[in-house]
């Protein structure tokens, strides 16, 4: 069995991830998503614009969208995750969270915790 060593706490990792994903929708390439209820997310694409994606979440739902061709042809110039995949994500999330409360992500213990044995750092 491979040993896993914890290098940062779960809370620190959660805070870092949430901050990065909030920045994308507040002032980054995914800013269009900011019109939804408390979204967080990250967009991306490959170097040749064959694939584009947006993965995001609200307090109650996580969703990822991908767009591309099976034969690896280009989506076209400037067809990035924010331009090609984000609109699909927003359409889905707008419907999926319509009846959800407008609440912020809850802090506290993670809902799903993996029990992985950790080795203690030396020193």
PDB file of C-alpha atoms in Angstrom:
ATOM      1  CA  UNK A   1       0.000   0.000   0.000  1.00  0.00           C
ATOM      2  CA  UNK A   2       1.299   3.472  -0.874  1.00  0.00           C
ATOM      3  CA  UNK A   3       1.755   5.805   2.065  1.00  0.00           C
ATOM      4  CA  UNK A   4       0.177   9.242   1.871  1.00  0.00           C
ATOM      5  CA  UNK A   5       1.662  12.194   3.735  1.00  0.00           C
ATOM      6  CA  UNK A   6      -0.580  15.166   4.447  1.00  0.00           C
ATOM      7  CA  UNK A   7       1.222  18.367   3.454  1.00  0.00           C
ATOM      8  CA  UNK A   8      -1.604  20.840   4.092  1.00  0.00           C
ATOM      9  CA  UNK A   9      -4.798  20.523   6.074  1.00  0.00           C
ATOM     10  CA  UNK A  10      -8.132  19.722   4.442  1.00  0.00           C
ATOM     11  CA  UNK A  11      -9.402  23.158   5.500  1.00  0.00           C
ATOM     12  CA  UNK A  12      -6.408  24.922   3.904  1.00  0.00           C
ATOM     13  CA  UNK A  13      -6.849  22.949   0.677  1.00  0.00           C
ATOM     14  CA  UNK A  14     -10.564  23.748   0.625  1.00  0.00           C
ATOM     15  CA  UNK A  15      -9.897  27.457   1.182  1.00  0.00           C
ATOM     16  CA  UNK A  16      -7.281  27.572  -1.590  1.00  0.00           C
ATOM     17  CA  UNK A  17      -9.510  25.736  -4.061  1.00  0.00           C
ATOM     18  CA  UNK A  18     -12.543  27.871  -3.278  1.00  0.00           C
ATOM     19  CA  UNK A  19     -10.540  31.105  -3.648  1.00  0.00           C
ATOM     20  CA  UNK A  20      -9.105  30.035  -7.011  1.00  0.00           C
ATOM     21  CA  UNK A  21     -12.497  28.961  -8.343  1.00  0.00           C
ATOM     22  CA  UNK A  22     -14.187  32.147  -7.097  1.00  0.00           C
ATOM     23  CA  UNK A  23     -11.581  34.312  -8.832  1.00  0.00           C
ATOM     24  CA  UNK A  24     -12.314  32.665 -12.207  1.00  0.00           C
ATOM     25  CA  UNK A  25     -15.991  33.627 -12.052  1.00  0.00           C
ATOM     26  CA  UNK A  26     -15.569  36.994 -10.332  1.00  0.00           C
ATOM     27  CA  UNK A  27     -12.938  38.573 -12.532  1.00  0.00           C
ATOM     28  CA  UNK A  28     -11.456  35.917 -14.784  1.00  0.00           C
ATOM     29  CA  UNK A  29     -12.311  34.123 -17.972  1.00  0.00           C
ATOM     30  CA  UNK A  30     -15.485  32.593 -16.475  1.00  0.00           C
ATOM     31  CA  UNK A  31     -16.929  35.927 -15.290  1.00  0.00           C
ATOM     32  CA  UNK A  32     -20.197  35.310 -17.153  1.00  0.00           C
ATOM     33  CA  UNK A  33     -21.020  32.642 -14.527  1.00  0.00           C
ATOM     34  CA  UNK A  34     -21.120  35.297 -11.799  1.00  0.00           C
ATOM     35  CA  UNK A  35     -24.769  35.981 -12.632  1.00  0.00           C
ATOM     36  CA  UNK A  36     -25.700  32.624 -11.036  1.00  0.00           C
ATOM     37  CA  UNK A  37     -26.110  31.917  -7.299  1.00  0.00           C
ATOM     38  CA  UNK A  38     -22.643  31.724  -5.728  1.00  0.00           C
ATOM     39  CA  UNK A  39     -20.866  29.766  -8.455  1.00  0.00           C
ATOM     40  CA  UNK A  40     -17.276  28.619  -8.430  1.00  0.00           C
ATOM     41  CA  UNK A  41     -15.527  27.048 -11.371  1.00  0.00           C
ATOM     42  CA  UNK A  42     -12.599  26.646 -13.708  1.00  0.00           C
ATOM     43  CA  UNK A  43     -12.473  26.655 -17.476  1.00  0.00           C
ATOM     44  CA  UNK A  44      -9.849  25.349 -19.820  1.00  0.00           C
ATOM     45  CA  UNK A  45      -8.908  24.052 -23.227  1.00  0.00           C
ATOM     46  CA  UNK A  46      -6.092  22.177 -24.906  1.00  0.00           C
ATOM     47  CA  UNK A  47      -3.388  23.998 -26.865  1.00  0.00           C
ATOM     48  CA  UNK A  48      -4.879  23.253 -30.287  1.00  0.00           C
ATOM     49  CA  UNK A  49      -8.462  24.065 -29.283  1.00  0.00           C
ATOM     50  CA  UNK A  50      -9.647  20.483 -29.858  1.00  0.00           C
ATOM     51  CA  UNK A  51     -11.313  20.339 -26.449  1.00  0.00           C
ATOM     52  CA  UNK A  52     -12.849  22.952 -24.167  1.00  0.00           C
ATOM     53  CA  UNK A  53     -14.330  22.474 -20.703  1.00  0.00           C
ATOM     54  CA  UNK A  54     -15.846  24.191 -17.693  1.00  0.00           C
ATOM     55  CA  UNK A  55     -16.178  22.485 -14.337  1.00  0.00           C
ATOM     56  CA  UNK A  56     -17.976  24.299 -11.591  1.00  0.00           C
ATOM     57  CA  UNK A  57     -20.146  24.037  -8.538  1.00  0.00           C
ATOM     58  CA  UNK A  58     -22.638  25.789  -6.309  1.00  0.00           C
ATOM     59  CA  UNK A  59     -23.264  24.863  -2.671  1.00  0.00           C
ATOM     60  CA  UNK A  60     -25.458  21.924  -3.721  1.00  0.00           C
ATOM     61  CA  UNK A  61     -24.492  20.856  -7.263  1.00  0.00           C
ATOM     62  CA  UNK A  62     -21.278  20.077  -9.140  1.00  0.00           C
ATOM     63  CA  UNK A  63     -21.287  19.904 -12.930  1.00  0.00           C
ATOM     64  CA  UNK A  64     -18.736  19.656 -15.706  1.00  0.00           C
ATOM     65  CA  UNK A  65     -19.228  20.346 -19.402  1.00  0.00           C
ATOM     66  CA  UNK A  66     -16.943  19.399 -22.274  1.00  0.00           C
ATOM     67  CA  UNK A  67     -17.120  20.167 -25.958  1.00  0.00           C
ATOM     68  CA  UNK A  68     -15.019  18.683 -28.738  1.00  0.00           C
ATOM     69  CA  UNK A  69     -15.050  16.380 -31.752  1.00  0.00           C
ATOM     70  CA  UNK A  70     -14.315  12.643 -31.676  1.00  0.00           C
ATOM     71  CA  UNK A  71     -11.900  13.033 -34.582  1.00  0.00           C
ATOM     72  CA  UNK A  72      -9.855  15.683 -32.740  1.00  0.00           C
ATOM     73  CA  UNK A  73     -10.587  18.501 -35.182  1.00  0.00           C
ATOM     74  CA  UNK A  74     -10.279  22.048 -33.914  1.00  0.00           C
ATOM     75  CA  UNK A  75     -13.315  23.770 -32.444  1.00  0.00           C
ATOM     76  CA  UNK A  76     -12.153  26.973 -34.132  1.00  0.00           C
ATOM     77  CA  UNK A  77     -10.176  30.046 -33.276  1.00  0.00           C
ATOM     78  CA  UNK A  78     -10.821  31.433 -29.779  1.00  0.00           C
ATOM     79  CA  UNK A  79     -13.138  28.535 -28.815  1.00  0.00           C
ATOM     80  CA  UNK A  80     -11.862  28.320 -25.252  1.00  0.00           C
ATOM     81  CA  UNK A  81     -13.587  26.820 -22.226  1.00  0.00           C
ATOM     82  CA  UNK A  82     -15.169  30.133 -21.286  1.00  0.00           C
ATOM     83  CA  UNK A  83     -16.498  30.688 -24.780  1.00  0.00           C
ATOM     84  CA  UNK A  84     -17.478  27.154 -25.871  1.00  0.00           C
ATOM     85  CA  UNK A  85     -18.229  25.136 -22.700  1.00  0.00           C
ATOM     86  CA  UNK A  86     -19.313  27.765 -20.155  1.00  0.00           C
ATOM     87  CA  UNK A  87     -22.614  28.632 -21.909  1.00  0.00           C
ATOM     88  CA  UNK A  88     -23.724  24.954 -21.707  1.00  0.00           C
ATOM     89  CA  UNK A  89     -22.713  24.815 -18.039  1.00  0.00           C
ATOM     90  CA  UNK A  90     -24.667  27.985 -17.293  1.00  0.00           C
ATOM     91  CA  UNK A  91     -27.805  26.705 -19.054  1.00  0.00           C
ATOM     92  CA  UNK A  92     -27.701  23.482 -17.032  1.00  0.00           C
ATOM     93  CA  UNK A  93     -26.870  25.155 -13.719  1.00  0.00           C
ATOM     94  CA  UNK A  94     -29.483  27.886 -14.155  1.00  0.00           C
ATOM     95  CA  UNK A  95     -32.165  25.161 -14.320  1.00  0.00           C
ATOM     96  CA  UNK A  96     -30.533  22.880 -11.723  1.00  0.00           C
ATOM     97  CA  UNK A  97     -30.238  25.519  -9.003  1.00  0.00           C
ATOM     98  CA  UNK A  98     -33.469  27.431  -9.721  1.00  0.00           C
ATOM     99  CA  UNK A  99     -35.202  25.953  -6.670  1.00  0.00           C
ATOM    100  CA  UNK A 100     -32.106  25.875  -4.432  1.00  0.00           C
ATOM    101  CA  UNK A 101     -31.642  28.417  -1.626  1.00  0.00           C
ATOM    102  CA  UNK A 102     -29.363  31.365  -2.316  1.00  0.00           C
ATOM    103  CA  UNK A 103     -26.899  30.407   0.416  1.00  0.00           C
ATOM    104  CA  UNK A 104     -23.142  30.486   0.614  1.00  0.00           C
ATOM    105  CA  UNK A 105     -21.009  27.354   0.759  1.00  0.00           C
ATOM    106  CA  UNK A 106     -21.091  26.026   4.295  1.00  0.00           C
ATOM    107  CA  UNK A 107     -17.844  25.808   6.224  1.00  0.00           C
ATOM    108  CA  UNK A 108     -17.038  22.924   8.477  1.00  0.00           C
ATOM    109  CA  UNK A 109     -16.343  19.256   8.155  1.00  0.00           C
ATOM    110  CA  UNK A 110     -16.375  17.851   4.657  1.00  0.00           C
ATOM    111  CA  UNK A 111     -19.458  15.778   3.852  1.00  0.00           C
ATOM    112  CA  UNK A 112     -17.365  12.906   2.547  1.00  0.00           C
ATOM    113  CA  UNK A 113     -14.152  12.040   4.313  1.00  0.00           C
ATOM    114  CA  UNK A 114     -11.754   9.409   3.013  1.00  0.00           C
ATOM    115  CA  UNK A 115     -10.020   7.358   5.673  1.00  0.00           C
ATOM    116  CA  UNK A 116      -6.479   7.177   4.275  1.00  0.00           C
ATOM    117  CA  UNK A 117      -3.580   6.216   6.554  1.00  0.00           C
ATOM    118  CA  UNK A 118      -1.067   9.049   6.769  1.00  0.00           C
ATOM    119  CA  UNK A 119       2.593   8.868   7.620  1.00  0.00           C
ATOM    120  CA  UNK A 120       3.875  11.492  10.042  1.00  0.00           C
ATOM    121  CA  UNK A 121       6.418  13.961   8.636  1.00  0.00           C
ATOM    122  CA  UNK A 122       9.949  13.461   9.915  1.00  0.00           C
ATOM    123  CA  UNK A 123      11.210  15.981  12.431  1.00  0.00           C
TER     124      UNK A 123
END
